GROMACS .gro file of C-alpha atoms in nm:
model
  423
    1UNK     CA    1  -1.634  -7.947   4.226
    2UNK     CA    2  -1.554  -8.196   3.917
    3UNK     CA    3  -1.397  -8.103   3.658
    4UNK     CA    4  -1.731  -8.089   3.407
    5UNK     CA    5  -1.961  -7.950   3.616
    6UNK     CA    6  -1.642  -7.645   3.663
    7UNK     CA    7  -1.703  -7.617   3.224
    8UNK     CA    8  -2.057  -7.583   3.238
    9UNK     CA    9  -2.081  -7.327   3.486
   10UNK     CA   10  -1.834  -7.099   3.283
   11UNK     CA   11  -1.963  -7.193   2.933
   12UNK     CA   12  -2.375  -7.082   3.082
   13UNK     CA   13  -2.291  -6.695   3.066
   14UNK     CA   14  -2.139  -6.779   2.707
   15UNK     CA   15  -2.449  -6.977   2.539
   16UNK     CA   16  -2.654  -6.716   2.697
   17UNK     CA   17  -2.472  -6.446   2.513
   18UNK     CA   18  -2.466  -6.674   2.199
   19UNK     CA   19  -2.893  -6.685   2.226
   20UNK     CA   20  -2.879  -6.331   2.261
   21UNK     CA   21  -2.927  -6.200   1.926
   22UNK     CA   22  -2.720  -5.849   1.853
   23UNK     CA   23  -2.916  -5.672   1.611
   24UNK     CA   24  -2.704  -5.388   1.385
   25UNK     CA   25  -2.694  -5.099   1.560
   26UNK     CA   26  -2.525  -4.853   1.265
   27UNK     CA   27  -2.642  -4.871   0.928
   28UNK     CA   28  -2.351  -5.008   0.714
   29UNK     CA   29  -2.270  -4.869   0.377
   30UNK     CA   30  -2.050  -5.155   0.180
   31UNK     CA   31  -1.832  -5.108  -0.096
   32UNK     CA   32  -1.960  -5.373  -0.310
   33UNK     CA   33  -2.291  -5.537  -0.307
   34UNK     CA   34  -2.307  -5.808  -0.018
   35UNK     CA   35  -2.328  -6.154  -0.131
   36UNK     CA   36  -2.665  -6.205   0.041
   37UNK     CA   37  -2.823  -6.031  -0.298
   38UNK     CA   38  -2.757  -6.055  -0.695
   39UNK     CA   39  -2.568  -5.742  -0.826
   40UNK     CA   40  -2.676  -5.779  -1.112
   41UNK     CA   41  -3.057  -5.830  -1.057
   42UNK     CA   42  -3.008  -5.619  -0.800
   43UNK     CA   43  -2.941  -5.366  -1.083
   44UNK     CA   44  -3.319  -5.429  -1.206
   45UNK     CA   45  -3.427  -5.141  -0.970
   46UNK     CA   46  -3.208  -4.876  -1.167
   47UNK     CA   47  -3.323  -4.985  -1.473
   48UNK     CA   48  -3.638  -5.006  -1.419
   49UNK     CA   49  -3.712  -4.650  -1.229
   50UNK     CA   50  -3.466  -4.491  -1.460
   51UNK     CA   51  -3.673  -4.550  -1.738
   52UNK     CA   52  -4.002  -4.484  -1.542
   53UNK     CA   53  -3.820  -4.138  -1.507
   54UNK     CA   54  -3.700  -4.120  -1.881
   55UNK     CA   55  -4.084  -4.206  -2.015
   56UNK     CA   56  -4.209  -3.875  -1.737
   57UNK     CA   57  -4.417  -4.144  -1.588
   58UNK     CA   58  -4.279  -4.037  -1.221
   59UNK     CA   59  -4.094  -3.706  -1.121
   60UNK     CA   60  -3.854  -3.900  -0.883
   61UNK     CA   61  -3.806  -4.175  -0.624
   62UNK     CA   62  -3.533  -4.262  -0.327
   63UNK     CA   63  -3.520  -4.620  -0.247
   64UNK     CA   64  -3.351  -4.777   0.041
   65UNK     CA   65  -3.279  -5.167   0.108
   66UNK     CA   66  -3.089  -5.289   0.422
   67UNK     CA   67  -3.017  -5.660   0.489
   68UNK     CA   68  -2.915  -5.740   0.876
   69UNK     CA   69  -2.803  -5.350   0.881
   70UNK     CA   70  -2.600  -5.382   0.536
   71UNK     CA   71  -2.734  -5.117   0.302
   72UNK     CA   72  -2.751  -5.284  -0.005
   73UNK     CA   73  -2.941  -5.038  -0.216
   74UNK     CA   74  -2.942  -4.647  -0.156
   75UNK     CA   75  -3.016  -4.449  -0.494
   76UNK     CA   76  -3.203  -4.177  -0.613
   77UNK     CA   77  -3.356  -4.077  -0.997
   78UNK     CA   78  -3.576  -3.785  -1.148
   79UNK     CA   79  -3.604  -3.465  -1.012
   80UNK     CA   80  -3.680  -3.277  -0.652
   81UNK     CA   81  -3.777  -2.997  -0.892
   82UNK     CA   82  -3.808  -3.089  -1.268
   83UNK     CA   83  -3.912  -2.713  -1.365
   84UNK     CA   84  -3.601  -2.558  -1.192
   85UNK     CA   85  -3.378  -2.836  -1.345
   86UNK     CA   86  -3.254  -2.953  -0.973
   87UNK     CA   87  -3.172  -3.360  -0.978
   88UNK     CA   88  -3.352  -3.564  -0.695
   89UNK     CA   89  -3.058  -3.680  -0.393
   90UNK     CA   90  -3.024  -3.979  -0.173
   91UNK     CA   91  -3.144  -3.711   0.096
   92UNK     CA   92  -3.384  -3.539  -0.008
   93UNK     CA   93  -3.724  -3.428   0.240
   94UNK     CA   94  -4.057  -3.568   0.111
   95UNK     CA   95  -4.355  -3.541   0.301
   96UNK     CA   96  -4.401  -3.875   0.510
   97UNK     CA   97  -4.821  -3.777   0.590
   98UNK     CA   98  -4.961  -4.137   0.701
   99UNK     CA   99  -4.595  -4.286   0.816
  100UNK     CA  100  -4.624  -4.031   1.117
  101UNK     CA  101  -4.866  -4.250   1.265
  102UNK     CA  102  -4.581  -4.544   1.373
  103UNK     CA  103  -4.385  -4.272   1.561
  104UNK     CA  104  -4.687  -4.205   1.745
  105UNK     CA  105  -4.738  -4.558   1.827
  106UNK     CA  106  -4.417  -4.578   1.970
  107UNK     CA  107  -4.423  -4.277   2.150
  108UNK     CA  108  -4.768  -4.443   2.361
  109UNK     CA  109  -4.595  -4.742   2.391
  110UNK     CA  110  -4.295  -4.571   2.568
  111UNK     CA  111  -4.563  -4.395   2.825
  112UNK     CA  112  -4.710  -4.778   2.833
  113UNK     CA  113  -4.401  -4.917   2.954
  114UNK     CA  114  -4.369  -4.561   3.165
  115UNK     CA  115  -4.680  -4.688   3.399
  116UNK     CA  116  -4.820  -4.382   3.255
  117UNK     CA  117  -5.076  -4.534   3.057
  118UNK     CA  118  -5.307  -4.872   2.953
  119UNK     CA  119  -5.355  -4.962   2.628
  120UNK     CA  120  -5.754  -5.043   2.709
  121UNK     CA  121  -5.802  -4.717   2.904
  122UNK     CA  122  -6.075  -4.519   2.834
  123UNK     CA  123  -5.968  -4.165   2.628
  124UNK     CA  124  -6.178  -3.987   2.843
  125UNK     CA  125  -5.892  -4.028   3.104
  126UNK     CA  126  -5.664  -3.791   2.972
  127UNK     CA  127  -5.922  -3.598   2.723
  128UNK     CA  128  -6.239  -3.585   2.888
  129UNK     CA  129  -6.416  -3.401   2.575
  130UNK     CA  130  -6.434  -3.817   2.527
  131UNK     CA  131  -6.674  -3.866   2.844
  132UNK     CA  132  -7.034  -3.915   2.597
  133UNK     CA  133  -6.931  -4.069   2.252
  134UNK     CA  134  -7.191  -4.075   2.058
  135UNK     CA  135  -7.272  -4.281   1.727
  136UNK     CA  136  -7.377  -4.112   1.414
  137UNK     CA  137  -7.755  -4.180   1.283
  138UNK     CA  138  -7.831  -3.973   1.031
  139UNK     CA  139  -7.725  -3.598   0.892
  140UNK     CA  140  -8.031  -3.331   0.890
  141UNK     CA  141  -7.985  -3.114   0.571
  142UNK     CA  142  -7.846  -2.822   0.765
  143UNK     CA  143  -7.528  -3.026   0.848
  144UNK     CA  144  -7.607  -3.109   1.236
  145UNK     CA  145  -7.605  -3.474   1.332
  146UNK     CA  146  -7.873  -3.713   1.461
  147UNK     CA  147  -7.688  -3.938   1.701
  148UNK     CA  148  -7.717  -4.243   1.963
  149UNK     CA  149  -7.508  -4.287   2.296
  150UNK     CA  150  -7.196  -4.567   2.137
  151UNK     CA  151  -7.226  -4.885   2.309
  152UNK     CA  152  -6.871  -4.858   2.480
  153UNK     CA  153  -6.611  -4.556   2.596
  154UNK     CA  154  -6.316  -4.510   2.333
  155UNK     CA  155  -6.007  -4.666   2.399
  156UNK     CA  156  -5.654  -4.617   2.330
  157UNK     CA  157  -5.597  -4.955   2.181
  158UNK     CA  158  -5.926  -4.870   1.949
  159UNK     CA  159  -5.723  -4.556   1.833
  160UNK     CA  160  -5.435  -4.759   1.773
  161UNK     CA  161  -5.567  -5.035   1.563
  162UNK     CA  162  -5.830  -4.742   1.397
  163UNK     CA  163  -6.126  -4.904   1.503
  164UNK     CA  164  -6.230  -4.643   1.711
  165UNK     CA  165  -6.522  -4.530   1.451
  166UNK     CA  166  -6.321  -4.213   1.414
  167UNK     CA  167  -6.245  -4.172   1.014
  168UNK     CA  168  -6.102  -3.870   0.799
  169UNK     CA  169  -6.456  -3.798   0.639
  170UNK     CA  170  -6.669  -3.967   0.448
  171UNK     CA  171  -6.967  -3.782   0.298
  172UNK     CA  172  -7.141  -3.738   0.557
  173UNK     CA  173  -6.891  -3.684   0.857
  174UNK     CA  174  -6.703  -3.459   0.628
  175UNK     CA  175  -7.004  -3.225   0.628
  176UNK     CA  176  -7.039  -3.216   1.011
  177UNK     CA  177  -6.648  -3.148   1.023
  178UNK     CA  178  -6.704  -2.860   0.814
  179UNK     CA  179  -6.978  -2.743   1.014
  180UNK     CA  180  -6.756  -2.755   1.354
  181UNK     CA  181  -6.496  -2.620   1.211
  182UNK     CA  182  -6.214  -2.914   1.192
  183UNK     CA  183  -5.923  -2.803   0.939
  184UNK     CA  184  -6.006  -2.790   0.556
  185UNK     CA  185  -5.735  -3.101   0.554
  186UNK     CA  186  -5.744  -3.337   0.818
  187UNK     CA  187  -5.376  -3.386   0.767
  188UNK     CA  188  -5.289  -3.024   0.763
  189UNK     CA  189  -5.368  -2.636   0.893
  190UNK     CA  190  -5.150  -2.325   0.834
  191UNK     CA  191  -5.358  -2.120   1.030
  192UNK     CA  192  -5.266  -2.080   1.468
  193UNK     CA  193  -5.513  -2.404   1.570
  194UNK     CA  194  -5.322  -2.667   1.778
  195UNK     CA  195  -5.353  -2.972   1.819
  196UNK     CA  196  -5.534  -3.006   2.133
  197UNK     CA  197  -5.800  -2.777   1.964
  198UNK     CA  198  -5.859  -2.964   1.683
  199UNK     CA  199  -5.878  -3.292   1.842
  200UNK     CA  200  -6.153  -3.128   2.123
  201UNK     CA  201  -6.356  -3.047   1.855
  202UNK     CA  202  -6.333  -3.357   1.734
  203UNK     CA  203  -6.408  -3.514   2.019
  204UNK     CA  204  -6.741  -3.364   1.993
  205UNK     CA  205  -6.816  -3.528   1.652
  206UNK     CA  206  -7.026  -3.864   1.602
  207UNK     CA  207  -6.817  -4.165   1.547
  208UNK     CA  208  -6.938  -4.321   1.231
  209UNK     CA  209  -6.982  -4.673   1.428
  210UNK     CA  210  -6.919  -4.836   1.778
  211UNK     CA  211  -6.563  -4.865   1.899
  212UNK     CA  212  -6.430  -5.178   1.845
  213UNK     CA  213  -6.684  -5.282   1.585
  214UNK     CA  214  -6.468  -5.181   1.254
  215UNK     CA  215  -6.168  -5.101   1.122
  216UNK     CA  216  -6.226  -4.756   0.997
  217UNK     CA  217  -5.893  -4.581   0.888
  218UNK     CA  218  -5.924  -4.215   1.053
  219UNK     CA  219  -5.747  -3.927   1.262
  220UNK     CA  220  -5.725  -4.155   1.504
  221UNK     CA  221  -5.389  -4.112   1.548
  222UNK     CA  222  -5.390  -3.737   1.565
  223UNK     CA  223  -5.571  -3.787   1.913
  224UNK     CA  224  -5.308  -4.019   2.053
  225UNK     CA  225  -5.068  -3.729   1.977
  226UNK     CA  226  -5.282  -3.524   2.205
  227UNK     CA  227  -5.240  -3.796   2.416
  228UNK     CA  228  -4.914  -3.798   2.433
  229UNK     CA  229  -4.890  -3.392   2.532
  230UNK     CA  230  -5.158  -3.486   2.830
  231UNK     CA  231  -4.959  -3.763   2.947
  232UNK     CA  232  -4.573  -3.633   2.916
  233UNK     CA  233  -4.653  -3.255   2.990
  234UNK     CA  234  -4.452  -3.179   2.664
  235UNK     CA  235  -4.564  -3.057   2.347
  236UNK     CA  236  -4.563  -3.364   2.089
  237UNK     CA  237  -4.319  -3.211   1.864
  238UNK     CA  238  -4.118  -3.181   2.121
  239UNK     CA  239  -4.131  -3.525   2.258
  240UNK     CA  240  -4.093  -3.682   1.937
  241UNK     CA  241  -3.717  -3.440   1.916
  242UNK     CA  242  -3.601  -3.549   2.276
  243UNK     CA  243  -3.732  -3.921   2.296
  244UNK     CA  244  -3.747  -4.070   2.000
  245UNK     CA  245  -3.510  -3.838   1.713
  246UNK     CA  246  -3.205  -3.761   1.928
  247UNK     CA  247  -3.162  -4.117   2.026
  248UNK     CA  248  -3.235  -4.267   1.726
  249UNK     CA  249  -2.995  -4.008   1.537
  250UNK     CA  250  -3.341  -3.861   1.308
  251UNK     CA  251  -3.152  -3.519   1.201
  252UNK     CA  252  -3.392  -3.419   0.881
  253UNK     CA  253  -3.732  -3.517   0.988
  254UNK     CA  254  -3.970  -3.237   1.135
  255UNK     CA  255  -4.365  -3.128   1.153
  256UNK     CA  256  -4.260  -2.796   0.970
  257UNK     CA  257  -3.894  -2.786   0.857
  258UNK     CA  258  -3.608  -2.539   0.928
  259UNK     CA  259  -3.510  -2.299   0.716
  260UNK     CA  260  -3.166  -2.463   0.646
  261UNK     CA  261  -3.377  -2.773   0.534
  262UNK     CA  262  -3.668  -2.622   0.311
  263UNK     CA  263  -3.409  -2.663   0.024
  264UNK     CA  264  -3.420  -3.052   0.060
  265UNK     CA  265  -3.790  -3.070   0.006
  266UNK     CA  266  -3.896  -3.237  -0.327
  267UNK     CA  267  -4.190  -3.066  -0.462
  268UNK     CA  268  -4.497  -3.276  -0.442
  269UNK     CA  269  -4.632  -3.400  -0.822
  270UNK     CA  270  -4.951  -3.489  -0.922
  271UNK     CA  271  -5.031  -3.767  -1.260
  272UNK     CA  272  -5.158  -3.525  -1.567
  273UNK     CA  273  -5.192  -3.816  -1.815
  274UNK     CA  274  -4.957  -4.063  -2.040
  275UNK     CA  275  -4.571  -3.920  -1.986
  276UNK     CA  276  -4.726  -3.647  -1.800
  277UNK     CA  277  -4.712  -3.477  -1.476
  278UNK     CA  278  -4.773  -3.114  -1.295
  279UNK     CA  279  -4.699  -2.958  -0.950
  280UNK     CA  280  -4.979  -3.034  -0.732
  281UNK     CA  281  -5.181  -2.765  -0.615
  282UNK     CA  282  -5.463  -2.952  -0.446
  283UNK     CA  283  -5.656  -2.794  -0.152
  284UNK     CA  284  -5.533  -2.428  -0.259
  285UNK     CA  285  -5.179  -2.564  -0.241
  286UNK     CA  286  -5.166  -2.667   0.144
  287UNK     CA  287  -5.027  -2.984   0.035
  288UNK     CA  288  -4.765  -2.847  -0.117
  289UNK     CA  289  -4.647  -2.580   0.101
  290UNK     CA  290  -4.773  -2.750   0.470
  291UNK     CA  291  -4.413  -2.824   0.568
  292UNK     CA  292  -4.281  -2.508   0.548
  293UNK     CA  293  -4.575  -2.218   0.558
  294UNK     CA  294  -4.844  -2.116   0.821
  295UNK     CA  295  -4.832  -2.064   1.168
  296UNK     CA  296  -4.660  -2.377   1.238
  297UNK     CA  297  -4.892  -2.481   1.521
  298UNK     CA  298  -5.064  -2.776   1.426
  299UNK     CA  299  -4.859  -3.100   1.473
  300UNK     CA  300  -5.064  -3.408   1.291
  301UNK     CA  301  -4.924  -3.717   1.477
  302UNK     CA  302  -5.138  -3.878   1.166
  303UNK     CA  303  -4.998  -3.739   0.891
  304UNK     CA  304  -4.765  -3.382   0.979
  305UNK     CA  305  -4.377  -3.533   0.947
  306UNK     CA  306  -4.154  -3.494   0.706
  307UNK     CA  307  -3.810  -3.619   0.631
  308UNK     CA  308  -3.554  -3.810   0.471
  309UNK     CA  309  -3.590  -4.181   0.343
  310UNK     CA  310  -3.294  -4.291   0.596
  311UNK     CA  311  -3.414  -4.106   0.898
  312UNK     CA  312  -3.752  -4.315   0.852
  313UNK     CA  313  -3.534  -4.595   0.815
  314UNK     CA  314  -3.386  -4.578   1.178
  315UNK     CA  315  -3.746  -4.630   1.299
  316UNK     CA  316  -3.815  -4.919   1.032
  317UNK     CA  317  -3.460  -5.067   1.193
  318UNK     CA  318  -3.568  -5.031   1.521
  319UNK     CA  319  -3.877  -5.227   1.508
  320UNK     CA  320  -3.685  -5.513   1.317
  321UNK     CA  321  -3.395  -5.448   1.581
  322UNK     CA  322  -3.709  -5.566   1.853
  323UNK     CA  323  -3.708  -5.188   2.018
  324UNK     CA  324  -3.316  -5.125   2.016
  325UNK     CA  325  -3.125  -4.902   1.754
  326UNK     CA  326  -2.819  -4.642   1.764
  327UNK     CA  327  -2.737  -4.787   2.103
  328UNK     CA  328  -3.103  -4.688   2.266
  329UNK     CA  329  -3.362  -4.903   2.385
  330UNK     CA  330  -3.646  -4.741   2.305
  331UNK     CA  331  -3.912  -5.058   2.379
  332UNK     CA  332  -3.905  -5.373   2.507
  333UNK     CA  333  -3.858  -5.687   2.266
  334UNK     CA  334  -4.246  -5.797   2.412
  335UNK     CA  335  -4.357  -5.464   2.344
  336UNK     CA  336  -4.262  -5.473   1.977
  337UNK     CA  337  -4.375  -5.852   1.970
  338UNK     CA  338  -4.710  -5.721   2.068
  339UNK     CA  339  -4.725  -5.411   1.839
  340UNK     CA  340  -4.634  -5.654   1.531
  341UNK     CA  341  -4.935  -5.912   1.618
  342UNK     CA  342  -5.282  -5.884   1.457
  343UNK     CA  343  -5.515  -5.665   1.636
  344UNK     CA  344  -5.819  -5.672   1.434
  345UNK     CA  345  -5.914  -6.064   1.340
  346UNK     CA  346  -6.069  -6.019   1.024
  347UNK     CA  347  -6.211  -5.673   1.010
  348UNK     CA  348  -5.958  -5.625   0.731
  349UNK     CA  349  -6.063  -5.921   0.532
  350UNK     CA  350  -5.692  -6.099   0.477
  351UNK     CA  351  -5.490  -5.863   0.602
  352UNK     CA  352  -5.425  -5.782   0.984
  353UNK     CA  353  -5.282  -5.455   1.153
  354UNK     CA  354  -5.108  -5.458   1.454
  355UNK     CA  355  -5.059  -5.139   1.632
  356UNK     CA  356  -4.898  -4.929   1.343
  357UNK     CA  357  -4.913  -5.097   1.060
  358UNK     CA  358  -5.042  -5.394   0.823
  359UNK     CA  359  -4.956  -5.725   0.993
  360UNK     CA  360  -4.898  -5.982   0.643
  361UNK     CA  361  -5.071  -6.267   0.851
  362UNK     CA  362  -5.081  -6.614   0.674
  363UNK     CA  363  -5.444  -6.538   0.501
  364UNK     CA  364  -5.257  -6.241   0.305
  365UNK     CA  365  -4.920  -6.387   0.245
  366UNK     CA  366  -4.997  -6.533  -0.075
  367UNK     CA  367  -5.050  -6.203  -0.230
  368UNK     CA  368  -4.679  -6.040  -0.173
  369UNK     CA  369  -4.378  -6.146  -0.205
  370UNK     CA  370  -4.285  -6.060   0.124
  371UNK     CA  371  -4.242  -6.317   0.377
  372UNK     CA  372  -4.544  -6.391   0.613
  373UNK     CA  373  -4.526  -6.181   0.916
  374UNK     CA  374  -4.405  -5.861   0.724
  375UNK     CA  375  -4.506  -5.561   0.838
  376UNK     CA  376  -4.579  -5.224   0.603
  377UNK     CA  377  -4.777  -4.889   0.562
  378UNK     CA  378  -4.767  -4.558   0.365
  379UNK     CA  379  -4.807  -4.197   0.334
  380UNK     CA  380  -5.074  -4.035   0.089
  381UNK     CA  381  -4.820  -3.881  -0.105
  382UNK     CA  382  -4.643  -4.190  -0.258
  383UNK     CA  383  -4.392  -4.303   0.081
  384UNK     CA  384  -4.367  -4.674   0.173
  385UNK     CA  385  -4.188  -4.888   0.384
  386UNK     CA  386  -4.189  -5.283   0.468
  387UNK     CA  387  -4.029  -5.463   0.744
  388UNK     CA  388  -3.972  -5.835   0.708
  389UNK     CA  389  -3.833  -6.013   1.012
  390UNK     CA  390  -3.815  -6.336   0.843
  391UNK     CA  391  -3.553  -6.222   0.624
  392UNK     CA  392  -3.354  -5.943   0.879
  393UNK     CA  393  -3.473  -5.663   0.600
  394UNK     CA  394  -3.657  -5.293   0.547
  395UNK     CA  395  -3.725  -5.169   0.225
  396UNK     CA  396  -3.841  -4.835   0.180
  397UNK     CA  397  -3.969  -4.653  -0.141
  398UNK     CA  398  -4.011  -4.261  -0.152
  399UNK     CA  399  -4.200  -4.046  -0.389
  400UNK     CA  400  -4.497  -3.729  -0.337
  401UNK     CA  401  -4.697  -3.817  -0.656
  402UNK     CA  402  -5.084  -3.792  -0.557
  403UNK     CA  403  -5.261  -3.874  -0.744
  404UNK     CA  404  -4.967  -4.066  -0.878
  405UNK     CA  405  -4.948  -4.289  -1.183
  406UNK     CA  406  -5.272  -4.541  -1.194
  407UNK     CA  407  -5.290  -4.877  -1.292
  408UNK     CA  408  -4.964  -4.891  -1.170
  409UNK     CA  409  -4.893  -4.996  -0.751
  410UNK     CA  410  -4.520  -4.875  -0.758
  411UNK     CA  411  -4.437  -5.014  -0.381
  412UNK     CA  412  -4.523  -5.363  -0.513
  413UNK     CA  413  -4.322  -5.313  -0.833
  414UNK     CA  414  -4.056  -5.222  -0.585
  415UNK     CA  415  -4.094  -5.503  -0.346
  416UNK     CA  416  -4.031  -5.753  -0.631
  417UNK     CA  417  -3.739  -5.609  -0.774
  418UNK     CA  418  -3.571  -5.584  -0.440
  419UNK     CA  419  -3.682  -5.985  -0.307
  420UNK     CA  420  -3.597  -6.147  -0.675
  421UNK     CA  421  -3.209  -6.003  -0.630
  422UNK     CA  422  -3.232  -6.188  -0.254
  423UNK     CA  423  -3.031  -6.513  -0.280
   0.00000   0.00000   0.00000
């Protein structure tokens, strides 16, 4: 053997490991701010939600920034209870509502790389109430529906991407909800329902158009939780503890919260004009008191979690981290690839959504600062998070202000204060 083809041989298993990239597996918390962003633009963000604070345009907000695993910006302002004079912390609970939904997406995408499960199977396979979906018509005045047999069955992928024709109510569907007695919130119940008996009944409503025909943003999700319990054998609350929490290191996130944690919940705001703002008690308060009161039965894989801004960060890390995080694998790199790609073409208009979230796709890009290829989504009450993989960076942005402050979109205000301190 020469002498050259000897070096190759041993230098293979070392370029391999060089194109092998290793993704932060720990968040880091530096001493000073890294070099990779302005300290004092960076500083912009403190300033600037300070004084939204000061002027009692916002109760509170947590923000969290990490560059290739580096937290570079971890602070909280305002209040987790202005009336009882307690300050908000870096740690505080807020209600995540829509963010629940990525957990669920990669909780079917574990059973998908399980065998368990095909993205394009039917629904009807694991919840046969799905066997005859049917398309809304019309609505008689009594609240009962005038229907037609859908074209197609329901899919998984169509819950996924929301174009399943399932939505959270319009005029119309919201009245035939009512009738068949679906919770008063479609996010929420305190009385002893479950989830598989809320989703049945569901199943038995029209969809509002054929699957696959429109993106139409729904409870969706909430079925492919019920999925989840049919597949696994587990309850979903308690799948989301064993396979996805535990090994990601999630200690403070939960459908209803412990006892020990109630204390860390910031109390949920609503907008009551210029410098103004009250406690919200919408819906006869369920909002407010949903993660802690009730029977504790009802687990919305839609909108139910809530938790801490840097457990949701873990999640935000591992899809950046391509499906590894805290040591755990918890999907393939080509399963995340896939989950991050457009799934809708243009039912959207500009933007795309991939399995969980937006998908910034070049026909958006030019309306955020984020790079191209950034993914995001939100929770009604004011939560927000953006992956860019362009740049190796999650931002997230926490506040429960609905209706919060209009004329106003905070998460964009904080998405250019964090990129202008990037260098």
């Amino acid at each position: 053997m020469t002498k050259n083809l000897l070096l190759l041989l041993l230098l293979i298993p070392a370029i391999a490991f060089a194109q092998k990239k290793a993704y932060p597996q720990q968040f880091v918390y530096p001493a000073k701010v890294p070099i990779s962003f302005d300290a004092q633009r960076l500083a912009r963000i403190d300033s600037v939600f300070q004084h939204l604070v000061d002027q009692g345009d916002i109760p509170h907000a947590v923000t969290f920034v990490a560059h290739r695993g580096v937290v570079v910006h971890h602070k909280a302002f305002g209040w987790r209870d202005r009336e009882a004079g307690i300050a908000c912390k870096k740690d505080d609970i807020f209600r995540n509502a829509s963010q629940t939904k990525a957990f669920t997406s990669v909780a079917i995408l574990m059973l998908m790389e399980e065998g368990k499960l095909l993205l394009d199977d039917p629904v009807k396979l694991y919840i046969p109430e799905f066997a005859d979906p049917q398309v809304l018509v019309s609505v008689n005045p009594d609240s009962t529906a005038v229907t037609r047999p859908a074209k197609r069955d329901v899919t998984i992928r169509h819950l996924m991407n929301h174009t399943a024709g399932i939505s959270y109510g319009n005029a119309d569907t919201r009245r035939i909800y009512d009738k068949r007695g679906l919770p008063v919130s479609p996010m929420f119940s305190t009385d002893n329902r479950t989830l598989g008996e809320a989703i049945r009944i569901l199943a038995g409503c029209p969809l509002e158009h054929d699957p696959g025909e429109r993106f139409t943003y729904g409870m969706n999700t909430d079925v492919l939780g019920y999925v989840v319990e049919q597949v696994s054998g587990m309850p979903v609350d308690e799948f989301f503890r064993r396979r996805i929490f535990e090994p990601l290191g999630i200690t403070s996130t939960w459908f209803y919260l412990p006892e020990a944690l109630q204390n860390r919940l910031v109390k949920l705001y609503e907008y009551a004009g210029p410098g103004k703002y009250k406690p919200n008690e919408r819906e006869n308060g369920i909002y407010q008191r949903a993660a802690y009161s009730g029977a504790k039965t009802f687990f919305s894989t839609g909108a139910g979690l809530n938790g801490s801004i840097e457990d949701y960060a873990r999640l935000c890390q591992l899809i950046l981290n391509e499906g590894v995080f805290n040591g755990k694998r918890l999907l393939s790199r080509k399963t995340v690839e896939m989950m991050k790609k457009n799934s809708v073409g243009d039912k959207r208009g500009e933007i795309g959504y991939g399995l969980a979230f937006d998908d910034f796709r070049s026909e958006y890009s030019y309306r955020s600062i984020a790079s191209e290829g950034s993914l995001r989504w939100g929770g009604w009450f004011g939560t927000d998070y953006l992956i860019d993989p362009k740049e190796e960076l999650i931002l997230l942005f926490y506040i429960n202000y609905q209706p919060g402050l209009p004329n106003k979109d905070l998460k964009v205000l904080f998405h250019n204060l964090v990129y202008q301190a990037l260098q």
